[in-house]
Amino acid sequence: MPSSPDRTDLVVAVAVPVPGLGLLSYRASGPLPPPKGARVEVPVGGRTVVGGVVEPHAVPPEGTDLRDVLSVLDAEPFLPPGVVDLALWVAEYYAAGPGDTLAIAMPPSARRADGGGFRTAAMVTRAAPAPDQILRGPKQRAAIAMLDAASGELPLREMVRRGVSSATIQSLARVGQVVIRQEIVERDPFAGDVDGPWALAASAGLDRPLTEEQASALDVLRASADRRAFYTTLLHGVTGSGKTEIYLRLAAHVIAGRRQVLVLVPEIALTPALVGQFRAHFGARVAIQHSGLAAGERHDQWHRVRRGEVDVVVGTRSAVFAPFERLGLIIVDEEHEPSYKQEETPRYHARDVAVVRGRMAHALVVLGSATPSLESSTNVAAGRYGVLRLERRVGNRPLAAVRVVDMRKEMAGEGTPVTFSRALIEGIAARLDRREQSLVLLNRRGFATVIFCRQCGSSLECPHCSVNLTFHRAARRVRCHYCNYAASVPKYCGECGGEFLEQTGVGTERLEVELRERFPDARISRVDRDTVRRRGAIARILGAVGRGDIDIVVGTQMIAKGHDFPAVTLVGVVSADVGLGLADFRAGERTFQLLTQVVGRAGRGDAPGEAIVQTLYPDHYSVQAAAGQDYDAFFARESEFRRAMHYPPSLSMINVVVKGRTLDAAMRDAQSLADNVRQAKAGQVLGPAPAAIAKVKDEFRAQFFIKGTRRKAMREAIVAAVAARPDLRRRTIVDVDPVSVI
Ligand code: ADP
Ligand code: ZN
């Protein structure tokens, strides 16, 4: 029965954290109608969930009997209304549910009805004693002495830890000698982390002279920020050109104008210098947000931001939803990094969402990179973004000289497969002699990446995924890098029973072993997902490198990122080709970026740098352009390829993956969705076809692409197609602007 018209209740639209659900309407009849951004408890089916109000004066849907809001958790907006609008934009653009996107804008604790509160702790404070009060026993006197020594205040827990019983404290409270009260405690994510990555940062003031390029870029950016209107600029500066310094000074300028600054980084652990410098300059007015924080720390940081106690948030992708209300500047560092794309629902790209947030907040957006994404450079070419280029390194240090080694010739010369070229071995030996450091990159972990049978030629595959198992020698296991399946190393071929199993395909673990054999006295450290699993491990290794306690660092792409190690003078790339074989249209771009970034790690101190790049494809344009550190040549060539092949950013693309228990089932269901989308004539539909890795975790995957220029119509077509097949909703992934298509 519809609600009666004479009631003056409000109808509110609520985003609920139930995957795939749209906005729901409820009746709000309490004394205080909930404002936009407030959390409410509402019934969904037979459950009660915490949702967010996105529209406090919604139009009631016709002919439905509305259920009541059960309770209003916030009298004031929990989320700033601007963040609610951003979340709704993300939900629509990335074809996700509004509840899914609102949820990532909140700290995890906020999704529980009791989670809006704070962690509190009992504090004991010395009260002014009346003259006639006598301390009775030695215990009470000891407690009072302890408080007086601590300027009159200590957490109750701390006093108990130091041997005062809580009965003693209670008795002091009864006679008015002390006051006990509950206080909000903030958890400082830096506490206990003095030797962590943040300690690495030099706390140089903001007064050292800028290079000419830095100064003129900063002038332009300050002027842009002062216009207080939306604008996006690409800060395209070669590795070591001093982009961080520009970010810091621009941030200080914006903060001086009483506005706030959001800094996005791809991964906190891999950007210790940047995080540390912001911390050093802005102290407690900086909040750090990333998924590595404990839920409590995240909660506290978030509320500090919400209360306006923070000028700068430095964080990973979800920090794009930080609850600022006076945002003046958004910086996206290393804007080309694929980790800005979330690979689960909502599949948003934080860089692109940052630009939208800048537009909504009338803020300046700065995208920084030495190797800008094709998307951003295309936006520059089209006049949508401005660009500032820094062509020189600070101190006019030269970029590393790059030597490309053709491994086909090298192997022909040696007669057997070799891991290291002669040039690389000699280069490392020379660095050891001169007490300089070397970085050796191979973007593949494990010891051997393929185990195959010499009798029948088959290779050892994961039983749950269509990928080869990797041999990890230290663990004496074979492992799947997709589903983490692990097993002991088989003695016989599973196909033919043959006993001649051979290992090929070198990974970082094997590199480390081979380097130790060749250079037994060298101090060698390995950085990959196997060695930095424990919290703080990467910080320890990077710290040791920074102090000069390591001679050779071996690692995956983790070592290629923004570290600044002045003593590294040689970078070796064992195989530049690892990513090139992937069936991904971005393979060439990824390879160029990785090579350019890692080469950029060499020669950042006073001694010049050298890079040695080993490859089987010395003529590939990604390798060539990276060796020449020629971004423009790469961009021209890659843009041409994307246009010719109809790949983004020359047009828009949506990747649709349908999972099934068999490949046939997945293909059949994908076919029906694809047919439906084709009828909408919104764009070109390619496929379905089995995905490049057709089976992952025992699920088969069929895939099709929608390509075209009408992104909205394309998205509506696939959303409608999935809506028409509710049985497929849970098995279908819709990825708008995909970053990885395998
Ligand atoms: P990028 O991020 O562009 O690769 P960084 O910001 O890491 O470059 O800067 C490279 C190095 O140069 C860092 O050690 C930084 O402290 C230093 N640096 C930056 N600007 C200046 C300057 N104006 N004067 C002296 N050193 C600088
Ligand atoms: Zn697997």
XYZ file of N, CA and C and ligand atoms in Angstrom, residues 202 204 208-211 214 235 237-247 249 273-274 277 333-334 369-370 390 392-395 397 562-566 597 600-601 604, ligand 1:
153
model
N 65.435 13.279 3.258
C 66.189 14.418 3.756
C 65.186 15.522 4.046
N 65.286 18.645 3.805
C 65.766 19.907 3.259
C 64.635 20.928 3.288
N 66.159 25.829 -1.109
C 67.316 25.682 -1.987
C 66.948 26.221 -3.370
N 67.955 26.704 -4.105
C 67.614 27.291 -5.406
C 67.058 26.236 -6.362
N 66.045 26.632 -7.112
C 65.464 25.723 -8.094
C 66.271 25.783 -9.379
N 66.182 24.718 -10.151
C 66.754 24.798 -11.492
C 65.871 25.746 -12.308
N 62.677 24.036 -13.204
C 61.773 23.906 -12.048
C 61.095 25.234 -11.759
N 52.853 17.251 -15.957
C 54.225 17.640 -15.638
C 55.116 16.498 -16.112
N 58.488 15.271 -16.763
C 59.883 15.569 -16.451
C 60.701 14.304 -16.428
N 61.855 14.334 -17.063
C 62.690 13.133 -17.107
C 63.022 12.682 -15.683
N 63.433 11.428 -15.542
C 63.773 10.903 -14.218
C 64.886 11.756 -13.604
N 64.701 12.169 -12.359
C 65.721 12.965 -11.690
C 65.636 14.451 -11.988
N 64.531 14.891 -12.592
C 64.420 16.309 -12.930
C 63.885 17.130 -11.758
N 63.524 16.462 -10.672
C 63.124 17.210 -9.477
C 61.647 17.569 -9.437
N 60.791 16.635 -9.803
C 59.354 16.904 -9.790
C 58.827 17.045 -8.359
N 59.381 16.238 -7.445
C 58.886 16.272 -6.070
C 59.026 17.669 -5.465
N 60.135 18.303 -5.760
C 60.372 19.662 -5.250
C 59.277 20.622 -5.731
N 58.872 20.442 -6.962
C 57.801 21.284 -7.505
C 56.483 20.994 -6.786
N 56.204 19.706 -6.579
C 54.968 19.357 -5.861
C 54.942 20.033 -4.488
N 56.506 22.685 -3.304
C 56.357 24.146 -3.262
C 54.985 24.583 -3.741
N 60.450 8.390 -0.536
C 61.056 9.718 -0.554
C 59.975 10.793 -0.614
N 58.994 10.583 -1.501
C 57.943 11.585 -1.650
C 57.124 11.713 -0.361
N 59.144 13.424 2.338
C 59.346 14.863 2.180
C 58.086 15.644 2.525
N 51.133 11.519 -8.840
C 52.530 11.227 -9.168
C 52.613 9.903 -9.913
N 53.541 9.795 -10.851
C 53.686 8.583 -11.675
C 52.331 8.206 -12.269
N 54.928 12.598 -14.480
C 55.536 11.350 -14.949
C 56.748 11.654 -15.817
N 57.684 10.685 -15.836
C 58.769 10.746 -16.814
C 58.341 10.018 -18.090
N 60.197 19.084 -18.241
C 61.504 19.239 -17.615
C 62.423 18.277 -18.353
N 65.813 18.339 -18.314
C 67.125 18.111 -17.711
C 67.008 17.621 -16.294
N 68.038 16.899 -15.898
C 68.110 16.467 -14.512
C 68.655 17.601 -13.644
N 68.315 17.537 -12.371
C 68.865 18.486 -11.409
C 70.387 18.392 -11.462
N 71.044 19.545 -11.419
C 72.508 19.555 -11.447
C 73.072 19.209 -12.813
N 72.941 16.612 -14.343
C 73.493 15.258 -14.444
C 72.993 14.624 -15.722
N 60.098 5.077 -8.145
C 60.704 6.379 -7.824
C 61.838 6.476 -6.812
N 62.585 5.402 -6.553
C 63.653 5.531 -5.556
C 64.763 6.420 -6.072
N 65.429 7.045 -5.133
C 66.511 7.947 -5.478
C 67.751 7.466 -4.736
N 68.558 6.633 -5.375
C 69.752 6.077 -4.746
C 70.988 6.632 -5.427
N 71.608 7.622 -4.808
C 72.711 8.325 -5.476
C 73.898 7.428 -5.807
N 62.068 3.895 -16.818
C 62.095 4.174 -15.379
C 63.306 3.529 -14.718
N 66.448 5.155 -15.490
C 66.480 6.424 -14.772
C 66.962 6.313 -13.337
N 67.115 5.071 -12.825
C 67.641 4.903 -11.467
C 69.152 5.078 -11.436
N 72.098 9.067 -10.461
C 71.381 10.195 -9.848
C 72.260 10.930 -8.849
P 62.007 13.023 -10.168
O 60.876 12.699 -9.242
O 61.677 14.073 -11.167
O 62.638 11.801 -10.762
P 63.294 13.863 -7.771
O 62.192 14.713 -7.291
O 63.465 12.510 -7.152
O 63.160 13.693 -9.334
O 64.644 14.674 -7.659
C 65.891 14.097 -7.947
C 66.926 14.519 -6.911
O 67.251 15.887 -7.057
C 66.465 14.336 -5.488
O 67.538 13.853 -4.732
C 66.122 15.747 -5.052
O 66.267 15.919 -3.661
C 67.121 16.569 -5.814
N 66.668 17.943 -6.111
C 65.474 18.296 -6.611
N 65.423 19.635 -6.819
C 66.618 20.134 -6.430
C 67.193 21.446 -6.407
N 66.516 22.493 -6.826
N 68.448 21.562 -5.950
C 69.145 20.491 -5.529
N 68.670 19.233 -5.545
C 67.424 19.045 -5.980
